[in-house]
Amino acid sequence: MPLNLVHTDNAPAAIGPYSQGIRVQGFVFGSGQLGIDPHTGKIPEDVRAQTLMALANVEAIMAAGGSSRKKIVKITIFMTDIADYPVINEVYTEFFQGHGILPARSALQVAALPKPEAKVEIEAIGRLEA
């Protein structure tokens, strides 16, 4: 099965040597997304706004690859401070509210993220829309 590049202007461009996403064998594998506004390039200061923006970026990549929020099967959340977990979890819960089965998920604290002001990064794997 060939690999297909996933790209959208509705999520930030890659800040390194990687693709926003790859579509292969019925799945979309999205690269980790910081809370960068794709139109301004800015990162909000607070973790709530960063989480919401990161999830919006994830959703844009899933859509560009032929998936959707409802088809996400796995999420990984990286945060620079585990004390932010309750706020990140609250935003995450609101984002997926009403979507039935929630994705499998891992969440962990990391020492740093690729941008010094970034507090959260979220990556996802989604199934293609049927």
mmCIF file of N, CA and C in Angstrom:
data_model
loop_
_atom_site.group_PDB
_atom_site.id
_atom_site.type_symbol
_atom_site.label_atom_id
_atom_site.label_comp_id
_atom_site.label_asym_id
_atom_site.label_seq_id
_atom_site.Cartn_x
_atom_site.Cartn_y
_atom_site.Cartn_z
ATOM 1 N N MET A 1 0.835 -1.186 0.000
ATOM 2 C CA MET A 1 0.000 0.000 0.000
ATOM 3 C C MET A 1 0.880 1.251 0.000
ATOM 4 N N PRO A 2 0.572 2.203 -0.869
ATOM 5 C CA PRO A 2 1.374 3.430 -0.921
ATOM 6 C C PRO A 2 1.067 4.353 0.266
ATOM 7 N N LEU A 3 2.060 5.136 0.644
ATOM 8 C CA LEU A 3 1.888 6.186 1.642
ATOM 9 C C LEU A 3 1.381 7.429 0.930
ATOM 10 N N ASN A 4 0.427 8.112 1.538
ATOM 11 C CA ASN A 4 -0.097 9.349 0.966
ATOM 12 C C ASN A 4 0.131 10.477 1.947
ATOM 13 N N LEU A 5 0.725 11.552 1.461
ATOM 14 C CA LEU A 5 0.982 12.729 2.276
ATOM 15 C C LEU A 5 -0.330 13.411 2.626
ATOM 16 N N VAL A 6 -0.454 13.845 3.882
ATOM 17 C CA VAL A 6 -1.595 14.641 4.319
ATOM 18 C C VAL A 6 -1.068 16.034 4.617
ATOM 19 N N HIS A 7 -1.679 17.035 3.996
ATOM 20 C CA HIS A 7 -1.286 18.422 4.238
ATOM 21 C C HIS A 7 -2.517 19.310 4.217
ATOM 22 N N THR A 8 -2.525 20.306 5.107
ATOM 23 C CA THR A 8 -3.577 21.310 5.122
ATOM 24 C C THR A 8 -3.003 22.637 5.593
ATOM 25 N N ASP A 9 -3.534 23.713 5.052
ATOM 26 C CA ASP A 9 -3.172 25.048 5.524
ATOM 27 C C ASP A 9 -3.941 25.408 6.790
ATOM 28 N N ASN A 10 -4.883 24.550 7.203
ATOM 29 C CA ASN A 10 -5.677 24.787 8.412
ATOM 30 C C ASN A 10 -5.001 24.269 9.673
ATOM 31 N N ALA A 11 -3.769 23.810 9.545
ATOM 32 C CA ALA A 11 -2.928 23.415 10.691
ATOM 33 C C ALA A 11 -1.544 23.981 10.392
ATOM 34 N N PRO A 12 -0.739 24.180 11.434
ATOM 35 C CA PRO A 12 0.584 24.752 11.199
ATOM 36 C C PRO A 12 1.452 23.849 10.328
ATOM 37 N N ALA A 13 2.309 24.481 9.543
ATOM 38 C CA ALA A 13 3.283 23.730 8.764
ATOM 39 C C ALA A 13 4.234 23.022 9.726
ATOM 40 N N ALA A 14 4.808 21.936 9.279
ATOM 41 C CA ALA A 14 5.775 21.208 10.097
ATOM 42 C C ALA A 14 6.941 22.125 10.451
ATOM 43 N N ILE A 15 7.417 22.029 11.693
ATOM 44 C CA ILE A 15 8.549 22.854 12.126
ATOM 45 C C ILE A 15 9.844 22.045 12.126
ATOM 46 N N GLY A 16 9.822 20.941 11.441
ATOM 47 C CA GLY A 16 10.989 20.071 11.338
ATOM 48 C C GLY A 16 10.842 19.185 10.114
ATOM 49 N N PRO A 17 11.720 18.202 9.988
ATOM 50 C CA PRO A 17 11.687 17.310 8.820
ATOM 51 C C PRO A 17 10.675 16.179 8.983
ATOM 52 N N TYR A 18 9.401 16.521 8.902
ATOM 53 C CA TYR A 18 8.330 15.532 9.014
ATOM 54 C C TYR A 18 7.094 16.051 8.297
ATOM 55 N N SER A 19 6.122 15.189 8.083
ATOM 56 C CA SER A 19 4.855 15.541 7.441
ATOM 57 C C SER A 19 3.810 15.833 8.502
ATOM 58 N N GLN A 20 2.821 16.648 8.170
ATOM 59 C CA GLN A 20 1.699 16.862 9.079
ATOM 60 C C GLN A 20 0.990 15.542 9.350
ATOM 61 N N GLY A 21 0.903 14.731 8.318
ATOM 62 C CA GLY A 21 0.254 13.439 8.475
ATOM 63 C C GLY A 21 0.535 12.531 7.290
ATOM 64 N N ILE A 22 0.242 11.261 7.500
ATOM 65 C CA ILE A 22 0.384 10.235 6.468
ATOM 66 C C ILE A 22 -0.886 9.391 6.475
ATOM 67 N N ARG A 23 -1.406 9.094 5.279
ATOM 68 C CA ARG A 23 -2.568 8.205 5.145
ATOM 69 C C ARG A 23 -2.080 6.903 4.540
ATOM 70 N N VAL A 24 -2.409 5.790 5.210
ATOM 71 C CA VAL A 24 -2.009 4.485 4.711
ATOM 72 C C VAL A 24 -2.933 3.413 5.296
ATOM 73 N N GLN A 25 -3.295 2.458 4.485
ATOM 74 C CA GLN A 25 -4.068 1.286 4.886
ATOM 75 C C GLN A 25 -5.260 1.606 5.789
ATOM 76 N N GLY A 26 -6.034 2.605 5.408
ATOM 77 C CA GLY A 26 -7.268 2.905 6.120
ATOM 78 C C GLY A 26 -7.114 3.779 7.352
ATOM 79 N N PHE A 27 -5.917 4.312 7.568
ATOM 80 C CA PHE A 27 -5.676 5.153 8.739
ATOM 81 C C PHE A 27 -4.979 6.445 8.355
ATOM 82 N N VAL A 28 -5.183 7.456 9.187
ATOM 83 C CA VAL A 28 -4.444 8.713 9.090
ATOM 84 C C VAL A 28 -3.613 8.823 10.363
ATOM 85 N N PHE A 29 -2.299 8.943 10.187
ATOM 86 C CA PHE A 29 -1.369 9.111 11.305
ATOM 87 C C PHE A 29 -0.960 10.579 11.336
ATOM 88 N N GLY A 30 -1.425 11.295 12.347
ATOM 89 C CA GLY A 30 -1.125 12.713 12.456
ATOM 90 C C GLY A 30 0.087 12.965 13.327
ATOM 91 N N SER A 31 0.964 13.865 12.873
ATOM 92 C CA SER A 31 2.103 14.272 13.695
ATOM 93 C C SER A 31 1.614 15.087 14.884
ATOM 94 N N GLY A 32 2.429 15.152 15.918
ATOM 95 C CA GLY A 32 2.088 15.926 17.098
ATOM 96 C C GLY A 32 1.849 17.388 16.757
ATOM 97 N N GLN A 33 0.810 17.948 17.367
ATOM 98 C CA GLN A 33 0.433 19.335 17.115
ATOM 99 C C GLN A 33 0.537 20.170 18.389
ATOM 100 N N LEU A 34 1.296 21.235 18.272
ATOM 101 C CA LEU A 34 1.336 22.223 19.346
ATOM 102 C C LEU A 34 0.117 23.126 19.190
ATOM 103 N N GLY A 35 -0.108 23.975 20.150
ATOM 104 C CA GLY A 35 -1.228 24.915 20.087
ATOM 105 C C GLY A 35 -0.899 26.152 19.282
ATOM 106 N N ILE A 36 -0.330 25.977 18.107
ATOM 107 C CA ILE A 36 0.044 27.093 17.238
ATOM 108 C C ILE A 36 -1.144 27.467 16.356
ATOM 109 N N ASP A 37 -1.496 28.737 16.342
ATOM 110 C CA ASP A 37 -2.536 29.204 15.434
ATOM 111 C C ASP A 37 -1.965 29.145 14.019
ATOM 112 N N PRO A 38 -2.583 28.369 13.114
ATOM 113 C CA PRO A 38 -2.008 28.199 11.784
ATOM 114 C C PRO A 38 -2.036 29.466 10.934
ATOM 115 N N HIS A 39 -2.854 30.441 11.307
ATOM 116 C CA HIS A 39 -2.978 31.658 10.513
ATOM 117 C C HIS A 39 -2.051 32.773 10.994
ATOM 118 N N THR A 40 -1.727 32.764 12.299
ATOM 119 C CA THR A 40 -0.860 33.821 12.845
ATOM 120 C C THR A 40 0.517 33.304 13.239
ATOM 121 N N GLY A 41 0.634 31.984 13.446
ATOM 122 C CA GLY A 41 1.894 31.403 13.903
ATOM 123 C C GLY A 41 2.148 31.609 15.383
ATOM 124 N N LYS A 42 1.182 32.167 16.084
ATOM 125 C CA LYS A 42 1.334 32.456 17.514
ATOM 126 C C LYS A 42 0.813 31.309 18.373
ATOM 127 N N ILE A 43 1.388 31.196 19.572
ATOM 128 C CA ILE A 43 0.947 30.213 20.564
ATOM 129 C C ILE A 43 0.329 30.982 21.725
ATOM 130 N N PRO A 44 -0.922 30.679 22.079
ATOM 131 C CA PRO A 44 -1.536 31.356 23.225
ATOM 132 C C PRO A 44 -0.741 31.086 24.506
ATOM 133 N N GLU A 45 -0.888 31.944 25.482
ATOM 134 C CA GLU A 45 -0.132 31.795 26.730
ATOM 135 C C GLU A 45 -0.670 30.682 27.618
ATOM 136 N N ASP A 46 -1.990 30.572 27.730
ATOM 137 C CA ASP A 46 -2.511 29.621 28.729
ATOM 138 C C ASP A 46 -2.738 28.237 28.145
ATOM 139 N N VAL A 47 -2.646 27.245 29.025
ATOM 140 C CA VAL A 47 -2.710 25.845 28.607
ATOM 141 C C VAL A 47 -4.087 25.480 28.059
ATOM 142 N N ARG A 48 -5.142 26.113 28.541
ATOM 143 C CA ARG A 48 -6.487 25.835 28.035
ATOM 144 C C ARG A 48 -6.570 26.198 26.540
ATOM 145 N N ALA A 49 -6.140 27.395 26.210
ATOM 146 C CA ALA A 49 -6.187 27.850 24.818
ATOM 147 C C ALA A 49 -5.232 27.032 23.940
ATOM 148 N N GLN A 50 -4.068 26.678 24.470
ATOM 149 C CA GLN A 50 -3.125 25.846 23.707
ATOM 150 C C GLN A 50 -3.714 24.474 23.408
ATOM 151 N N THR A 51 -4.379 23.891 24.393
ATOM 152 C CA THR A 51 -4.983 22.562 24.206
ATOM 153 C C THR A 51 -6.080 22.609 23.155
ATOM 154 N N LEU A 52 -6.927 23.609 23.237
ATOM 155 C CA LEU A 52 -8.009 23.752 22.258
ATOM 156 C C LEU A 52 -7.441 23.947 20.853
ATOM 157 N N MET A 53 -6.391 24.762 20.717
ATOM 158 C CA MET A 53 -5.784 24.999 19.409
ATOM 159 C C MET A 53 -5.100 23.729 18.895
ATOM 160 N N ALA A 54 -4.412 23.008 19.777
ATOM 161 C CA ALA A 54 -3.761 21.757 19.358
ATOM 162 C C ALA A 54 -4.804 20.754 18.866
ATOM 163 N N LEU A 55 -5.919 20.646 19.568
ATOM 164 C CA LEU A 55 -6.987 19.739 19.137
ATOM 165 C C LEU A 55 -7.600 20.184 17.816
ATOM 166 N N ALA A 56 -7.764 21.481 17.609
ATOM 167 C CA ALA A 56 -8.277 21.996 16.336
ATOM 168 C C ALA A 56 -7.304 21.654 15.204
ATOM 169 N N ASN A 57 -6.005 21.747 15.479
ATOM 170 C CA ASN A 57 -5.002 21.389 14.474
ATOM 171 C C ASN A 57 -5.050 19.902 14.153
ATOM 172 N N VAL A 58 -5.200 19.079 15.187
ATOM 173 C CA VAL A 58 -5.347 17.633 14.991
ATOM 174 C C VAL A 58 -6.566 17.355 14.114
ATOM 175 N N GLU A 59 -7.667 18.004 14.430
ATOM 176 C CA GLU A 59 -8.898 17.786 13.668
ATOM 177 C C GLU A 59 -8.721 18.196 12.201
ATOM 178 N N ALA A 60 -8.019 19.297 11.951
ATOM 179 C CA ALA A 60 -7.791 19.758 10.580
ATOM 180 C C ALA A 60 -6.964 18.740 9.787
ATOM 181 N N ILE A 61 -5.977 18.160 10.436
ATOM 182 C CA ILE A 61 -5.143 17.150 9.765
ATOM 183 C C ILE A 61 -5.950 15.882 9.503
ATOM 184 N N MET A 62 -6.749 15.471 10.473
ATOM 185 C CA MET A 62 -7.600 14.299 10.260
ATOM 186 C C MET A 62 -8.536 14.535 9.075
ATOM 187 N N ALA A 63 -9.164 15.705 9.017
ATOM 188 C CA ALA A 63 -10.090 16.026 7.923
ATOM 189 C C ALA A 63 -9.361 16.036 6.574
ATOM 190 N N ALA A 64 -8.173 16.622 6.541
ATOM 191 C CA ALA A 64 -7.402 16.667 5.291
ATOM 192 C C ALA A 64 -7.026 15.269 4.817
ATOM 193 N N GLY A 65 -6.906 14.341 5.760
ATOM 194 C CA GLY A 65 -6.543 12.972 5.409
ATOM 195 C C GLY A 65 -7.717 12.067 5.134
ATOM 196 N N GLY A 66 -8.941 12.585 5.300
ATOM 197 C CA GLY A 66 -10.129 11.773 5.036
ATOM 198 C C GLY A 66 -10.719 11.127 6.271
ATOM 199 N N SER A 67 -10.325 11.596 7.450
ATOM 200 C CA SER A 67 -10.871 11.090 8.705
ATOM 201 C C SER A 67 -11.669 12.218 9.371
ATOM 202 N N SER A 68 -11.942 12.072 10.651
ATOM 203 C CA SER A 68 -12.674 13.101 11.376
ATOM 204 C C SER A 68 -12.469 12.905 12.880
ATOM 205 N N ARG A 69 -12.957 13.839 13.627
ATOM 206 C CA ARG A 69 -12.895 13.757 15.088
ATOM 207 C C ARG A 69 -13.533 12.458 15.591
ATOM 208 N N LYS A 70 -14.646 12.068 14.999
ATOM 209 C CA LYS A 70 -15.360 10.863 15.426
ATOM 210 C C LYS A 70 -14.627 9.576 15.077
ATOM 211 N N LYS A 71 -13.664 9.638 14.178
ATOM 212 C CA LYS A 71 -12.938 8.444 13.738
ATOM 213 C C LYS A 71 -11.557 8.315 14.377
ATOM 214 N N ILE A 72 -11.204 9.218 15.294
ATOM 215 C CA ILE A 72 -9.913 9.120 15.972
ATOM 216 C C ILE A 72 -9.939 7.914 16.901
ATOM 217 N N VAL A 73 -8.928 7.054 16.778
ATOM 218 C CA VAL A 73 -8.873 5.845 17.596
ATOM 219 C C VAL A 73 -7.802 5.916 18.690
ATOM 220 N N LYS A 74 -6.813 6.805 18.528
ATOM 221 C CA LYS A 74 -5.729 6.896 19.516
ATOM 222 C C LYS A 74 -5.219 8.320 19.579
ATOM 223 N N ILE A 75 -5.045 8.807 20.792
ATOM 224 C CA ILE A 75 -4.500 10.151 21.059
ATOM 225 C C ILE A 75 -3.332 9.985 22.023
ATOM 226 N N THR A 76 -2.288 10.758 21.795
ATOM 227 C CA THR A 76 -1.200 10.860 22.764
ATOM 228 C C THR A 76 -1.032 12.334 23.103
ATOM 229 N N ILE A 77 -0.996 12.625 24.404
ATOM 230 C CA ILE A 77 -0.852 13.997 24.885
ATOM 231 C C ILE A 77 0.465 14.114 25.641
ATOM 232 N N PHE A 78 1.258 15.096 25.241
ATOM 233 C CA PHE A 78 2.511 15.408 25.924
ATOM 234 C C PHE A 78 2.323 16.770 26.583
ATOM 235 N N MET A 79 2.670 16.887 27.858
ATOM 236 C CA MET A 79 2.553 18.175 28.562
ATOM 237 C C MET A 79 3.831 18.450 29.334
ATOM 238 N N THR A 80 4.174 19.714 29.455
ATOM 239 C CA THR A 80 5.406 20.069 30.152
ATOM 240 C C THR A 80 5.224 20.138 31.666
ATOM 241 N N ASP A 81 3.973 20.148 32.129
ATOM 242 C CA ASP A 81 3.700 20.205 33.568
ATOM 243 C C ASP A 81 2.474 19.352 33.875
ATOM 244 N N ILE A 82 2.669 18.273 34.600
ATOM 245 C CA ILE A 82 1.560 17.365 34.920
ATOM 246 C C ILE A 82 0.465 18.071 35.732
ATOM 247 N N ALA A 83 0.799 19.184 36.363
ATOM 248 C CA ALA A 83 -0.206 19.965 37.094
ATOM 249 C C ALA A 83 -1.252 20.535 36.137
ATOM 250 N N ASP A 84 -0.938 20.636 34.844
ATOM 251 C CA ASP A 84 -1.899 21.109 33.839
ATOM 252 C C ASP A 84 -2.869 20.021 33.404
ATOM 253 N N TYR A 85 -2.664 18.795 33.856
ATOM 254 C CA TYR A 85 -3.485 17.663 33.433
ATOM 255 C C TYR A 85 -4.988 17.906 33.616
ATOM 256 N N PRO A 86 -5.454 18.418 34.765
ATOM 257 C CA PRO A 86 -6.905 18.620 34.915
ATOM 258 C C PRO A 86 -7.492 19.585 33.875
ATOM 259 N N VAL A 87 -6.783 20.648 33.556
ATOM 260 C CA VAL A 87 -7.281 21.614 32.569
ATOM 261 C C VAL A 87 -7.275 20.985 31.175
ATOM 262 N N ILE A 88 -6.187 20.308 30.827
ATOM 263 C CA ILE A 88 -6.094 19.632 29.532
ATOM 264 C C ILE A 88 -7.206 18.597 29.402
ATOM 265 N N ASN A 89 -7.442 17.843 30.464
ATOM 266 C CA ASN A 89 -8.488 16.825 30.476
ATOM 267 C C ASN A 89 -9.874 17.446 30.297
ATOM 268 N N GLU A 90 -10.099 18.589 30.907
ATOM 269 C CA GLU A 90 -11.394 19.276 30.785
ATOM 270 C C GLU A 90 -11.640 19.707 29.335
ATOM 271 N N VAL A 91 -10.648 20.322 28.706
ATOM 272 C CA VAL A 91 -10.775 20.749 27.312
ATOM 273 C C VAL A 91 -10.964 19.533 26.411
ATOM 274 N N TYR A 92 -10.202 18.488 26.650
ATOM 275 C CA TYR A 92 -10.290 17.242 25.882
ATOM 276 C C TYR A 92 -11.699 16.649 25.996
ATOM 277 N N THR A 93 -12.237 16.605 27.194
ATOM 278 C CA THR A 93 -13.580 16.063 27.425
ATOM 279 C C THR A 93 -14.621 16.862 26.656
ATOM 280 N N GLU A 94 -14.520 18.190 26.694
ATOM 281 C CA GLU A 94 -15.455 19.043 25.951
ATOM 282 C C GLU A 94 -15.327 18.807 24.445
ATOM 283 N N PHE A 95 -14.105 18.656 23.954
ATOM 284 C CA PHE A 95 -13.844 18.449 22.532
ATOM 285 C C PHE A 95 -14.504 17.170 22.031
ATOM 286 N N PHE A 96 -14.448 16.104 22.816
ATOM 287 C CA PHE A 96 -14.986 14.814 22.395
ATOM 288 C C PHE A 96 -16.396 14.541 22.925
ATOM 289 N N GLN A 97 -17.006 15.511 23.585
ATOM 290 C CA GLN A 97 -18.344 15.322 24.146
ATOM 291 C C GLN A 97 -19.340 14.944 23.053
ATOM 292 N N GLY A 98 -20.122 13.915 23.331
ATOM 293 C CA GLY A 98 -21.162 13.494 22.411
ATOM 294 C C GLY A 98 -20.677 12.621 21.254
ATOM 295 N N HIS A 99 -19.439 12.161 21.304
ATOM 296 C CA HIS A 99 -18.914 11.354 20.207
ATOM 297 C C HIS A 99 -18.896 9.866 20.511
ATOM 298 N N GLY A 100 -19.642 9.435 21.499
ATOM 299 C CA GLY A 100 -19.731 8.000 21.777
ATOM 300 C C GLY A 100 -18.460 7.462 22.397
ATOM 301 N N ILE A 101 -17.846 6.523 21.722
ATOM 302 C CA ILE A 101 -16.643 5.882 22.245
ATOM 303 C C ILE A 101 -15.468 6.852 22.149
ATOM 304 N N LEU A 102 -14.826 7.089 23.271
ATOM 305 C CA LEU A 102 -13.651 7.963 23.281
ATOM 306 C C LEU A 102 -12.429 7.211 22.754
ATOM 307 N N PRO A 103 -11.479 7.939 22.142
ATOM 308 C CA PRO A 103 -10.265 7.283 21.660
ATOM 309 C C PRO A 103 -9.449 6.702 22.810
ATOM 310 N N ALA A 104 -8.666 5.688 22.509
ATOM 311 C CA ALA A 104 -7.644 5.240 23.458
ATOM 312 C C ALA A 104 -6.686 6.419 23.629
ATOM 313 N N ARG A 105 -6.020 6.506 24.808
ATOM 314 C CA ARG A 105 -5.209 7.700 25.048
ATOM 315 C C ARG A 105 -4.058 7.414 25.991
ATOM 316 N N SER A 106 -2.962 8.097 25.746
ATOM 317 C CA SER A 106 -1.839 8.165 26.677
ATOM 318 C C SER A 106 -1.597 9.632 26.956
ATOM 319 N N ALA A 107 -1.187 9.949 28.180
ATOM 320 C CA ALA A 107 -0.864 11.329 28.541
ATOM 321 C C ALA A 107 0.358 11.288 29.450
ATOM 322 N N LEU A 108 1.355 12.096 29.123
ATOM 323 C CA LEU A 108 2.568 12.074 29.922
ATOM 324 C C LEU A 108 3.238 13.435 29.978
ATOM 325 N N GLN A 109 4.003 13.622 31.037
ATOM 326 C CA GLN A 109 4.785 14.836 31.197
ATOM 327 C C GLN A 109 6.131 14.644 30.512
ATOM 328 N N VAL A 110 6.573 15.697 29.812
ATOM 329 C CA VAL A 110 7.870 15.684 29.140
ATOM 330 C C VAL A 110 8.688 16.877 29.634
ATOM 331 N N ALA A 111 9.989 16.809 29.455
ATOM 332 C CA ALA A 111 10.873 17.878 29.921
ATOM 333 C C ALA A 111 10.680 19.167 29.128
ATOM 334 N N ALA A 112 10.435 19.048 27.832
ATOM 335 C CA ALA A 112 10.274 20.222 26.982
ATOM 336 C C ALA A 112 9.603 19.819 25.678
ATOM 337 N N LEU A 113 9.085 20.830 24.966
ATOM 338 C CA LEU A 113 8.488 20.641 23.647
ATOM 339 C C LEU A 113 9.262 21.505 22.647
ATOM 340 N N PRO A 114 9.037 21.322 21.334
ATOM 341 C CA PRO A 114 9.866 21.993 20.336
ATOM 342 C C PRO A 114 9.849 23.527 20.350
ATOM 343 N N LYS A 115 8.847 24.129 20.923
ATOM 344 C CA LYS A 115 8.788 25.590 21.078
ATOM 345 C C LYS A 115 8.806 25.885 22.574
ATOM 346 N N PRO A 116 9.646 26.816 23.028
ATOM 347 C CA PRO A 116 9.789 27.046 24.479
ATOM 348 C C PRO A 116 8.500 27.457 25.192
ATOM 349 N N GLU A 117 7.594 28.143 24.493
ATOM 350 C CA GLU A 117 6.342 28.586 25.119
ATOM 351 C C GLU A 117 5.242 27.527 25.076
ATOM 352 N N ALA A 118 5.501 26.416 24.388
ATOM 353 C CA ALA A 118 4.505 25.344 24.259
ATOM 354 C C ALA A 118 4.374 24.561 25.552
ATOM 355 N N LYS A 119 3.122 24.311 25.945
ATOM 356 C CA LYS A 119 2.828 23.562 27.166
ATOM 357 C C LYS A 119 2.208 22.202 26.891
ATOM 358 N N VAL A 120 1.707 22.012 25.662
ATOM 359 C CA VAL A 120 1.021 20.766 25.321
ATOM 360 C C VAL A 120 1.227 20.448 23.837
ATOM 361 N N GLU A 121 1.354 19.170 23.540
ATOM 362 C CA GLU A 121 1.414 18.672 22.162
ATOM 363 C C GLU A 121 0.519 17.441 22.097
ATOM 364 N N ILE A 122 -0.253 17.337 21.002
ATOM 365 C CA ILE A 122 -1.216 16.235 20.866
ATOM 366 C C ILE A 122 -1.047 15.602 19.497
ATOM 367 N N GLU A 123 -0.935 14.262 19.483
ATOM 368 C CA GLU A 123 -0.899 13.529 18.216
ATOM 369 C C GLU A 123 -2.064 12.544 18.184
ATOM 370 N N ALA A 124 -2.462 12.174 16.956
ATOM 371 C CA ALA A 124 -3.626 11.297 16.824
ATOM 372 C C ALA A 124 -3.485 10.343 15.653
ATOM 373 N N ILE A 125 -4.220 9.242 15.773
ATOM 374 C CA ILE A 125 -4.387 8.279 14.690
ATOM 375 C C ILE A 125 -5.893 8.148 14.469
ATOM 376 N N GLY A 126 -6.316 8.278 13.224
ATOM 377 C CA GLY A 126 -7.728 8.177 12.912
ATOM 378 C C GLY A 126 -7.997 7.188 11.783
ATOM 379 N N ARG A 127 -9.168 6.584 11.808
ATOM 380 C CA ARG A 127 -9.604 5.714 10.708
ATOM 381 C C ARG A 127 -10.174 6.581 9.586
ATOM 382 N N LEU A 128 -10.078 6.089 8.375
ATOM 383 C CA LEU A 128 -10.667 6.808 7.259
ATOM 384 C C LEU A 128 -12.178 6.743 7.349
ATOM 385 N N GLU A 129 -12.844 7.784 6.872
ATOM 386 C CA GLU A 129 -14.305 7.798 6.831
ATOM 387 C C GLU A 129 -14.791 6.709 5.901
ATOM 388 N N ALA A 130 -15.831 6.032 6.289
ATOM 389 C CA ALA A 130 -16.377 4.954 5.441
ATOM 390 C C ALA A 130 -17.448 5.501 4.523
#
